[in-house]
């Protein structure tokens, strides 16, 4: 009853208020919307907030209330536009509006990815992407250069035309590795299949390399049996089995099966505890699971085993920074920021180091320095769309790149994330045009 009374009072105030008193009128509409909100009359809330915003276009309270009403009415696109405007107008300082933006972006991304992923054509990613993927491993036998005597022509000279068992010595796996060197990636799966079908000398390697390329084109269904087989080969090289476990664990994480993922990483660590890749990739998993302390321990172990691992150093800094920032510990924040400076000084070619440092600087409202870091990142990786969105600069270029990346997504989860980023960039451009604002960052 008291809300009915409030609505009546505000309705009266609106009818009595002179039309040129726009500020007062917009406040009355916004306040009446607040009363409708308590009664869960979402259409009325949206209508009154619209009137308030028409009178006062940058009225944050009305925009946010309308965004929440749109969320209840399942108008995700309109909700995203309003909440993005609120985030930009507030300088990305209000956790409530940022959480709503994040929630809506994730929902939109999931919806779009569900339809698109079912009907996608598996596509080979760009050579640059494939190289970056393999660069995240230091102990991956199948992506390393040829060993002495491994090259197909050397193999032929040494073994003659046929191997001891009468099969052709020209190994499908070695041919696939040659194609890797030549960046002729489309032929790798078929050459690995030849190795597997003839039960060749490099069958385990062939299975792992084929599975890796199945993962790269987004065909996890085909990759899993190959990875399962390598994991179960107890007489195979332990490095191959550990690598198969890391890749299967990452695949499970993309499929949102964290328990299975954790099991695979733990098994990899138990069979090959000197393998830096296990700790690097498990550290990334722990960050996704919000287990920051455990992530830092894993990055530390990776760095102990591979002091030259730039990615692990950068990701450890970011994990420490997030821990300090969310725990409101200024001393630790300062320590993490100093850590970033050390990383970019030691590893000036590591784009990830600059990108993560820039995100931390943005949190600290050091926009000028963050911009410098993003520029450095773009200089090193001009085709990385994520950087453009974080920088808040050339969003049109970012949207174009995200649309291309969506077609190359390796899992529905990754595609949903890319759609979220693309929608975020698009919403920023729309809001920037509408309100004459420069989007600082997202």
CSV table of C-alpha atoms in Angstrom, one decimal:
chain,number,residue,atom,x,y,z
A,1,UNK,CA,0.0,0.0,0.0
A,2,UNK,CA,2.8,2.4,0.8
A,3,UNK,CA,4.2,2.0,-2.7
A,4,UNK,CA,0.8,2.7,-4.2
A,5,UNK,CA,0.7,5.8,-2.2
A,6,UNK,CA,4.2,6.8,-3.3
A,7,UNK,CA,3.2,6.2,-6.9
A,8,UNK,CA,0.2,8.4,-6.5
A,9,UNK,CA,2.3,11.2,-4.9
A,10,UNK,CA,4.9,11.1,-7.7
A,11,UNK,CA,2.1,11.0,-10.4
A,12,UNK,CA,0.7,14.2,-8.8
A,13,UNK,CA,4.1,15.8,-8.6
A,14,UNK,CA,4.7,15.1,-12.3
A,15,UNK,CA,1.4,16.6,-13.3
A,16,UNK,CA,2.0,19.8,-11.3
A,17,UNK,CA,5.7,20.2,-12.2
A,18,UNK,CA,6.3,22.9,-15.0
A,19,UNK,CA,7.6,21.3,-18.2
A,20,UNK,CA,10.7,23.4,-18.3
A,21,UNK,CA,11.9,22.0,-14.9
A,22,UNK,CA,13.5,19.0,-16.6
A,23,UNK,CA,15.8,18.1,-13.7
A,24,UNK,CA,12.9,17.9,-11.2
A,25,UNK,CA,10.6,16.1,-13.7
A,26,UNK,CA,13.3,13.4,-14.5
A,27,UNK,CA,13.8,12.9,-10.7
A,28,UNK,CA,10.1,12.4,-10.2
A,29,UNK,CA,9.9,9.8,-13.0
A,30,UNK,CA,13.0,8.0,-11.7
A,31,UNK,CA,11.5,8.0,-8.1
A,32,UNK,CA,8.2,6.6,-9.4
A,33,UNK,CA,10.1,3.9,-11.3
A,34,UNK,CA,11.8,3.0,-8.0
A,35,UNK,CA,8.3,2.4,-6.4
A,36,UNK,CA,7.2,0.4,-9.4
A,37,UNK,CA,10.4,-1.7,-9.0
A,38,UNK,CA,9.4,-2.6,-5.5
A,39,UNK,CA,6.1,-3.9,-6.9
A,40,UNK,CA,8.0,-5.8,-9.6
A,41,UNK,CA,6.1,-3.9,-12.4
A,42,UNK,CA,9.0,-4.1,-14.8
A,43,UNK,CA,7.3,-2.5,-17.9
A,44,UNK,CA,6.3,0.5,-15.8
A,45,UNK,CA,9.8,0.8,-14.4
A,46,UNK,CA,11.3,0.8,-17.9
A,47,UNK,CA,8.7,3.3,-19.2
A,48,UNK,CA,9.3,5.8,-16.3
A,49,UNK,CA,13.1,5.4,-16.6
A,50,UNK,CA,12.9,6.1,-20.3
A,51,UNK,CA,11.0,9.4,-19.6
A,52,UNK,CA,13.6,10.3,-16.9
A,53,UNK,CA,16.5,9.6,-19.4
A,54,UNK,CA,14.7,11.6,-22.2
A,55,UNK,CA,14.7,14.6,-19.8
A,56,UNK,CA,18.2,14.0,-18.4
A,57,UNK,CA,20.2,11.7,-20.9
A,58,UNK,CA,23.1,11.0,-18.5
A,59,UNK,CA,21.0,10.2,-15.5
A,60,UNK,CA,23.0,7.2,-14.1
A,61,UNK,CA,20.4,6.1,-11.5
A,62,UNK,CA,17.6,6.0,-14.1
A,63,UNK,CA,19.8,4.2,-16.7
A,64,UNK,CA,20.9,1.6,-14.2
A,65,UNK,CA,17.3,1.0,-12.9
A,66,UNK,CA,16.1,0.6,-16.6
A,67,UNK,CA,19.0,-1.8,-17.2
A,68,UNK,CA,17.8,-4.0,-14.3
A,69,UNK,CA,14.2,-3.8,-15.5
A,70,UNK,CA,15.3,-4.8,-19.0
A,71,UNK,CA,17.2,-7.8,-17.5
A,72,UNK,CA,13.9,-8.9,-15.8
A,73,UNK,CA,12.1,-8.4,-19.1
A,74,UNK,CA,14.8,-10.5,-20.9
A,75,UNK,CA,15.7,-7.6,-23.2
A,76,UNK,CA,19.4,-8.4,-23.0
A,77,UNK,CA,20.5,-6.1,-25.8
A,78,UNK,CA,18.8,-3.0,-24.4
A,79,UNK,CA,20.0,-4.0,-20.9
A,80,UNK,CA,23.6,-4.2,-22.1
A,81,UNK,CA,23.4,-0.8,-23.8
A,82,UNK,CA,22.1,0.9,-20.6
A,83,UNK,CA,24.6,-0.8,-18.3
A,84,UNK,CA,27.5,-0.1,-20.6
A,85,UNK,CA,26.5,3.6,-20.6
A,86,UNK,CA,26.4,3.4,-16.7
A,87,UNK,CA,29.9,1.8,-16.6
A,88,UNK,CA,31.4,4.4,-18.9
A,89,UNK,CA,29.7,7.4,-17.1
A,90,UNK,CA,30.9,6.0,-13.7
A,91,UNK,CA,34.4,5.5,-15.1
A,92,UNK,CA,34.1,1.7,-14.5
A,93,UNK,CA,34.2,2.3,-10.7
A,94,UNK,CA,30.9,0.7,-9.6
A,95,UNK,CA,31.0,-3.0,-8.9
A,96,UNK,CA,27.2,-3.4,-9.1
A,97,UNK,CA,27.0,-2.1,-12.7
A,98,UNK,CA,30.1,-3.9,-13.8
A,99,UNK,CA,28.8,-7.2,-12.4
A,100,UNK,CA,25.5,-6.7,-14.3
A,101,UNK,CA,27.3,-5.9,-17.5
A,102,UNK,CA,29.4,-9.1,-17.1
A,103,UNK,CA,26.4,-11.2,-16.4
A,104,UNK,CA,24.5,-10.0,-19.4
A,105,UNK,CA,27.5,-10.3,-21.7
A,106,UNK,CA,28.0,-13.9,-20.6
A,107,UNK,CA,24.3,-14.8,-21.2
A,108,UNK,CA,24.3,-13.2,-24.6
A,109,UNK,CA,27.6,-14.9,-25.5
A,110,UNK,CA,26.2,-18.4,-24.4
A,111,UNK,CA,23.0,-17.9,-26.4
A,112,UNK,CA,24.7,-16.9,-29.6
A,113,UNK,CA,27.4,-19.6,-29.3
A,114,UNK,CA,24.9,-22.4,-28.7
A,115,UNK,CA,23.3,-21.8,-32.1
A,116,UNK,CA,26.4,-21.0,-34.0
A,117,UNK,CA,28.7,-23.7,-32.6
A,118,UNK,CA,26.3,-26.5,-33.6
A,119,UNK,CA,26.4,-25.5,-37.3
A,120,UNK,CA,30.1,-24.4,-37.6
A,121,UNK,CA,32.5,-25.7,-40.1
A,122,UNK,CA,35.8,-26.8,-38.5
A,123,UNK,CA,38.5,-24.4,-39.7
A,124,UNK,CA,42.3,-24.3,-39.4
A,125,UNK,CA,43.4,-21.3,-37.3
A,126,UNK,CA,46.0,-18.8,-38.7
A,127,UNK,CA,49.7,-19.9,-38.7
A,128,UNK,CA,50.3,-17.1,-36.1
A,129,UNK,CA,47.7,-18.6,-33.8
A,130,UNK,CA,49.1,-22.1,-34.2
A,131,UNK,CA,52.6,-20.9,-33.4
A,132,UNK,CA,51.4,-19.0,-30.3
A,133,UNK,CA,49.6,-22.2,-29.2
A,134,UNK,CA,52.7,-24.3,-29.5
A,135,UNK,CA,54.8,-21.6,-27.8
A,136,UNK,CA,52.7,-22.1,-24.6
A,137,UNK,CA,54.5,-25.5,-24.3
A,138,UNK,CA,58.2,-26.1,-23.7
A,139,UNK,CA,58.1,-29.9,-23.3
A,140,UNK,CA,55.9,-30.9,-26.2
A,141,UNK,CA,57.8,-33.5,-28.3
A,142,UNK,CA,55.5,-33.3,-31.3
A,143,UNK,CA,55.9,-29.6,-31.8
A,144,UNK,CA,59.7,-29.6,-31.4
A,145,UNK,CA,62.1,-29.4,-34.4
A,146,UNK,CA,63.4,-32.7,-36.0
A,147,UNK,CA,65.9,-34.6,-34.0
A,148,UNK,CA,69.0,-36.0,-35.8
A,149,UNK,CA,68.0,-38.9,-38.1
A,150,UNK,CA,64.3,-38.0,-37.9
A,151,UNK,CA,63.9,-36.0,-41.2
A,152,UNK,CA,62.1,-38.2,-43.8
A,153,UNK,CA,65.0,-38.0,-46.3
A,154,UNK,CA,67.6,-38.9,-43.6
A,155,UNK,CA,65.3,-41.7,-42.4
A,156,UNK,CA,65.2,-43.1,-45.9
A,157,UNK,CA,69.0,-42.9,-46.4
A,158,UNK,CA,69.6,-44.7,-43.1
A,159,UNK,CA,66.8,-47.3,-43.2
A,160,UNK,CA,66.6,-47.9,-47.0
A,161,UNK,CA,63.3,-48.1,-48.8
A,162,UNK,CA,61.7,-50.5,-46.3
A,163,UNK,CA,61.8,-51.0,-42.5
A,164,UNK,CA,62.5,-54.3,-40.8
A,165,UNK,CA,58.8,-55.3,-40.7
A,166,UNK,CA,58.4,-54.7,-44.4
A,167,UNK,CA,56.5,-51.5,-44.1
A,168,UNK,CA,57.6,-48.4,-46.0
A,169,UNK,CA,60.1,-46.5,-43.9
A,170,UNK,CA,58.7,-43.2,-44.9
A,171,UNK,CA,56.8,-42.4,-41.7
A,172,UNK,CA,53.5,-40.5,-41.9
A,173,UNK,CA,54.3,-38.8,-38.6
A,174,UNK,CA,57.7,-37.6,-39.8
A,175,UNK,CA,56.1,-36.3,-43.0
A,176,UNK,CA,53.5,-34.5,-40.8
A,177,UNK,CA,56.4,-32.9,-38.8
A,178,UNK,CA,57.9,-31.8,-42.1
A,179,UNK,CA,54.6,-30.2,-43.0
A,180,UNK,CA,54.7,-28.5,-39.5
A,181,UNK,CA,58.1,-26.9,-40.3
A,182,UNK,CA,56.7,-25.8,-43.7
A,183,UNK,CA,53.5,-24.4,-42.1
A,184,UNK,CA,51.5,-26.7,-44.4
A,185,UNK,CA,49.1,-27.5,-41.5
A,186,UNK,CA,46.1,-28.8,-43.6
A,187,UNK,CA,48.0,-32.0,-44.4
A,188,UNK,CA,49.0,-32.9,-40.9
A,189,UNK,CA,45.9,-34.9,-39.8
A,190,UNK,CA,46.0,-37.2,-42.8
A,191,UNK,CA,49.7,-37.9,-42.5
A,192,UNK,CA,49.3,-38.8,-38.8
A,193,UNK,CA,46.3,-41.0,-39.7
A,194,UNK,CA,48.7,-43.0,-42.1
A,195,UNK,CA,51.1,-43.5,-39.2
A,196,UNK,CA,48.4,-44.7,-36.9
A,197,UNK,CA,46.7,-47.0,-39.4
A,198,UNK,CA,50.1,-48.7,-40.2
A,199,UNK,CA,50.9,-48.9,-36.5
A,200,UNK,CA,54.2,-47.3,-37.3
A,201,UNK,CA,57.2,-46.6,-35.0
A,202,UNK,CA,55.8,-43.2,-34.1
A,203,UNK,CA,52.2,-44.3,-33.5
A,204,UNK,CA,52.0,-42.5,-30.0
A,205,UNK,CA,53.5,-39.3,-31.5
A,206,UNK,CA,51.1,-39.6,-34.5
A,207,UNK,CA,48.1,-39.9,-32.1
A,208,UNK,CA,49.2,-36.9,-30.0
A,209,UNK,CA,49.9,-34.7,-33.0
A,210,UNK,CA,46.6,-35.6,-34.7
A,211,UNK,CA,44.7,-35.0,-31.4
A,212,UNK,CA,46.4,-31.6,-31.1
A,213,UNK,CA,45.3,-30.5,-34.6
A,214,UNK,CA,41.8,-31.9,-33.9
A,215,UNK,CA,41.7,-29.6,-30.9
A,216,UNK,CA,43.1,-26.7,-32.9
A,217,UNK,CA,40.2,-27.0,-35.4
A,218,UNK,CA,37.7,-27.3,-32.6
A,219,UNK,CA,36.9,-31.0,-33.0
A,220,UNK,CA,37.2,-32.2,-29.4
A,221,UNK,CA,35.0,-35.2,-30.1
A,222,UNK,CA,37.7,-36.6,-32.5
A,223,UNK,CA,40.6,-35.5,-30.3
A,224,UNK,CA,39.5,-37.3,-27.1
A,225,UNK,CA,39.9,-40.9,-28.2
A,226,UNK,CA,43.4,-40.2,-29.5
A,227,UNK,CA,44.4,-38.5,-26.3
A,228,UNK,CA,42.8,-41.3,-24.2
A,229,UNK,CA,44.9,-43.8,-26.2
A,230,UNK,CA,48.2,-41.9,-25.6
A,231,UNK,CA,47.5,-41.6,-21.9
A,232,UNK,CA,46.9,-45.3,-21.6
A,233,UNK,CA,50.2,-46.3,-23.4
A,234,UNK,CA,52.2,-47.1,-20.3
A,235,UNK,CA,55.3,-47.9,-22.3
A,236,UNK,CA,55.2,-44.6,-24.3
A,237,UNK,CA,57.6,-41.7,-23.6
A,238,UNK,CA,56.4,-40.1,-20.3
A,239,UNK,CA,56.6,-36.6,-22.0
A,240,UNK,CA,54.0,-37.7,-24.6
A,241,UNK,CA,51.7,-39.0,-21.9
A,242,UNK,CA,52.0,-35.9,-19.8
A,243,UNK,CA,51.4,-33.6,-22.8
A,244,UNK,CA,48.3,-35.6,-23.7
A,245,UNK,CA,47.0,-35.2,-20.1
A,246,UNK,CA,47.7,-31.4,-20.2
A,247,UNK,CA,45.8,-31.1,-23.5
A,248,UNK,CA,42.9,-33.3,-22.4
A,249,UNK,CA,42.8,-31.4,-19.1
A,250,UNK,CA,42.6,-28.1,-21.0
A,251,UNK,CA,39.9,-29.6,-23.2
A,252,UNK,CA,37.8,-30.6,-20.1
A,253,UNK,CA,38.1,-27.1,-18.7
A,254,UNK,CA,36.8,-25.7,-22.0
A,255,UNK,CA,33.9,-28.1,-21.7
A,256,UNK,CA,33.3,-26.8,-18.2
A,257,UNK,CA,34.3,-30.1,-16.4
A,258,UNK,CA,36.8,-28.7,-13.8
A,259,UNK,CA,36.9,-31.9,-11.8
A,260,UNK,CA,38.0,-34.0,-14.8
A,261,UNK,CA,40.4,-31.3,-15.8
A,262,UNK,CA,42.0,-31.2,-12.3
A,263,UNK,CA,42.4,-35.0,-12.3
A,264,UNK,CA,44.3,-34.9,-15.6
A,265,UNK,CA,46.6,-32.1,-14.5
A,266,UNK,CA,47.3,-33.9,-11.2
A,267,UNK,CA,48.0,-37.1,-13.0
A,268,UNK,CA,50.4,-35.3,-15.4
A,269,UNK,CA,52.3,-33.8,-12.4
A,270,UNK,CA,52.5,-37.3,-10.8
A,271,UNK,CA,54.0,-39.0,-13.8
A,272,UNK,CA,56.3,-36.2,-15.0
A,273,UNK,CA,56.9,-33.8,-12.0
A,274,UNK,CA,59.8,-32.0,-13.8
A,275,UNK,CA,57.6,-30.9,-16.7
A,276,UNK,CA,57.2,-27.1,-16.5
A,277,UNK,CA,54.2,-27.2,-18.9
A,278,UNK,CA,52.1,-29.1,-16.3
A,279,UNK,CA,52.5,-26.3,-13.7
A,280,UNK,CA,52.0,-23.5,-16.2
A,281,UNK,CA,48.8,-24.8,-17.7
A,282,UNK,CA,47.5,-26.0,-14.3
A,283,UNK,CA,48.2,-22.5,-12.9
A,284,UNK,CA,45.9,-21.1,-15.6
A,285,UNK,CA,43.2,-23.6,-14.6
A,286,UNK,CA,43.5,-22.6,-10.9
A,287,UNK,CA,43.1,-18.9,-11.9
A,288,UNK,CA,39.8,-19.8,-13.7
A,289,UNK,CA,38.7,-21.7,-10.6
A,290,UNK,CA,39.6,-18.6,-8.4
A,291,UNK,CA,42.2,-20.7,-6.6
A,292,UNK,CA,44.8,-17.9,-6.7
A,293,UNK,CA,47.2,-19.1,-4.0
A,294,UNK,CA,47.4,-22.5,-5.7
A,295,UNK,CA,47.9,-20.8,-9.1
A,296,UNK,CA,50.8,-18.8,-7.7
A,297,UNK,CA,52.4,-22.0,-6.3
A,298,UNK,CA,52.1,-23.6,-9.8
A,299,UNK,CA,53.6,-20.6,-11.6
A,300,UNK,CA,56.4,-20.6,-9.1
A,301,UNK,CA,57.2,-24.3,-9.8
A,302,UNK,CA,57.0,-23.6,-13.6
A,303,UNK,CA,59.5,-20.7,-13.2
A,304,UNK,CA,61.8,-22.8,-11.0
A,305,UNK,CA,61.9,-25.5,-13.7
A,306,UNK,CA,62.0,-22.9,-16.6
A,307,UNK,CA,63.3,-19.5,-15.4
A,308,UNK,CA,63.0,-18.2,-19.0
A,309,UNK,CA,59.2,-18.8,-19.1
A,310,UNK,CA,57.9,-15.3,-19.8
A,311,UNK,CA,54.2,-16.3,-19.9
A,312,UNK,CA,54.4,-17.9,-16.4
A,313,UNK,CA,56.2,-14.9,-15.0
A,314,UNK,CA,53.6,-12.5,-16.4
A,315,UNK,CA,50.6,-14.7,-15.3
A,316,UNK,CA,52.1,-15.1,-11.8
A,317,UNK,CA,52.3,-11.3,-11.4
A,318,UNK,CA,48.7,-10.9,-12.5
A,319,UNK,CA,47.5,-13.6,-10.1
A,320,UNK,CA,49.4,-11.9,-7.2
A,321,UNK,CA,48.0,-8.5,-8.3
A,322,UNK,CA,44.3,-9.8,-8.3
A,323,UNK,CA,44.9,-11.4,-4.9
A,324,UNK,CA,46.2,-8.1,-3.5
A,325,UNK,CA,43.6,-5.9,-5.3
A,326,UNK,CA,40.6,-8.0,-4.1
A,327,UNK,CA,42.1,-8.2,-0.6
A,328,UNK,CA,42.6,-4.4,-0.6
A,329,UNK,CA,46.3,-4.7,0.3
A,330,UNK,CA,48.1,-1.6,-1.0
A,331,UNK,CA,51.6,-2.9,-0.1
A,332,UNK,CA,51.0,-6.2,-2.0
A,333,UNK,CA,49.5,-4.2,-5.0
A,334,UNK,CA,52.6,-2.1,-5.1
A,335,UNK,CA,54.8,-5.3,-5.0
A,336,UNK,CA,52.8,-6.9,-7.9
A,337,UNK,CA,53.1,-3.7,-10.0
A,338,UNK,CA,56.9,-3.7,-9.4
A,339,UNK,CA,56.8,-7.4,-10.5
A,340,UNK,CA,55.2,-6.4,-13.8
A,341,UNK,CA,57.9,-3.8,-14.4
A,342,UNK,CA,60.5,-6.5,-13.9
A,343,UNK,CA,58.7,-8.9,-16.3
A,344,UNK,CA,58.5,-6.4,-19.2
A,345,UNK,CA,62.1,-5.4,-18.6
A,346,UNK,CA,63.4,-9.0,-18.6
A,347,UNK,CA,61.0,-10.2,-21.4
A,348,UNK,CA,60.4,-7.2,-23.7
A,349,UNK,CA,59.0,-9.4,-26.5
A,350,UNK,CA,56.2,-10.9,-24.3
A,351,UNK,CA,53.0,-9.3,-25.4
A,352,UNK,CA,51.0,-11.0,-22.6
A,353,UNK,CA,53.3,-9.2,-20.0
A,354,UNK,CA,52.3,-5.7,-21.4
A,355,UNK,CA,48.6,-6.7,-21.7
A,356,UNK,CA,48.3,-7.9,-18.1
A,357,UNK,CA,50.2,-5.0,-16.8
A,358,UNK,CA,47.9,-2.6,-18.7
A,359,UNK,CA,44.9,-4.2,-17.1
A,360,UNK,CA,46.3,-3.7,-13.7
A,361,UNK,CA,47.3,-0.1,-14.5
A,362,UNK,CA,43.7,0.5,-15.6
A,363,UNK,CA,42.4,-0.8,-12.3
A,364,UNK,CA,44.7,1.7,-10.6
A,365,UNK,CA,43.3,4.5,-12.9
A,366,UNK,CA,46.8,5.0,-14.4
A,367,UNK,CA,45.2,5.4,-17.9
A,368,UNK,CA,48.1,7.1,-19.6
A,369,UNK,CA,50.6,4.4,-18.7
A,370,UNK,CA,48.0,1.7,-19.4
A,371,UNK,CA,47.7,3.1,-22.9
A,372,UNK,CA,51.4,3.0,-23.4
A,373,UNK,CA,51.4,-0.7,-22.5
A,374,UNK,CA,48.5,-1.5,-24.8
A,375,UNK,CA,50.4,0.3,-27.6
A,376,UNK,CA,53.4,-1.9,-27.0
A,377,UNK,CA,51.2,-4.9,-27.0
A,378,UNK,CA,49.6,-3.9,-30.4
A,379,UNK,CA,53.1,-3.3,-31.8
A,380,UNK,CA,54.0,-6.9,-30.9
A,381,UNK,CA,50.7,-8.5,-31.8
A,382,UNK,CA,48.8,-6.2,-34.3
A,383,UNK,CA,46.1,-8.9,-34.9
A,384,UNK,CA,45.1,-9.4,-31.3
A,385,UNK,CA,41.5,-8.1,-31.1
A,386,UNK,CA,41.3,-8.3,-27.3
A,387,UNK,CA,43.9,-5.6,-26.9
A,388,UNK,CA,41.9,-3.1,-28.9
A,389,UNK,CA,38.8,-3.6,-26.7
A,390,UNK,CA,40.8,-3.3,-23.5
A,391,UNK,CA,42.5,-0.2,-24.9
A,392,UNK,CA,39.1,1.2,-25.9
A,393,UNK,CA,40.5,2.7,-29.0
A,394,UNK,CA,39.8,1.3,-32.5
A,395,UNK,CA,36.7,-0.6,-31.5
A,396,UNK,CA,35.5,-1.0,-35.1
A,397,UNK,CA,38.7,-2.9,-36.0
A,398,UNK,CA,38.2,-5.0,-32.8
A,399,UNK,CA,34.6,-6.0,-33.7
A,400,UNK,CA,35.8,-7.0,-37.2
A,401,UNK,CA,38.5,-9.2,-35.7
A,402,UNK,CA,36.2,-10.8,-33.1
A,403,UNK,CA,33.8,-11.7,-35.9
A,404,UNK,CA,36.6,-13.5,-37.7
A,405,UNK,CA,37.8,-15.1,-34.4
A,406,UNK,CA,34.3,-16.4,-33.6
A,407,UNK,CA,34.5,-18.6,-36.8
A,408,UNK,CA,37.7,-20.1,-35.5
A,409,UNK,CA,36.7,-20.8,-31.9
A,410,UNK,CA,37.9,-24.2,-30.7
A,411,UNK,CA,35.0,-24.8,-28.3
A,412,UNK,CA,31.5,-23.5,-27.5
A,413,UNK,CA,32.9,-22.0,-24.3
A,414,UNK,CA,35.6,-20.0,-26.2
A,415,UNK,CA,33.0,-18.9,-28.8
A,416,UNK,CA,30.7,-17.7,-26.1
A,417,UNK,CA,33.6,-15.7,-24.6
A,418,UNK,CA,34.4,-14.2,-28.0
A,419,UNK,CA,30.8,-13.2,-28.6
A,420,UNK,CA,30.8,-11.5,-25.1
A,421,UNK,CA,33.9,-9.5,-26.0
A,422,UNK,CA,32.4,-8.6,-29.4
A,423,UNK,CA,29.1,-7.5,-27.8
A,424,UNK,CA,31.0,-5.5,-25.3
A,425,UNK,CA,32.9,-3.7,-28.0
A,426,UNK,CA,29.8,-3.1,-30.0
A,427,UNK,CA,27.9,-1.8,-27.0
A,428,UNK,CA,30.7,0.6,-26.3
A,429,UNK,CA,30.7,2.0,-29.8
A,430,UNK,CA,26.9,2.5,-29.7
A,431,UNK,CA,27.0,4.2,-26.3
A,432,UNK,CA,30.0,6.4,-27.3
A,433,UNK,CA,28.1,7.6,-30.4
A,434,UNK,CA,24.8,8.1,-28.5
A,435,UNK,CA,26.3,10.1,-25.6
A,436,UNK,CA,29.3,11.6,-27.2
A,437,UNK,CA,31.7,9.8,-24.8
A,438,UNK,CA,35.1,8.2,-25.3
A,439,UNK,CA,35.0,4.7,-23.9
A,440,UNK,CA,38.0,4.4,-21.5
A,441,UNK,CA,38.2,0.6,-21.1
A,442,UNK,CA,36.2,-2.5,-20.5
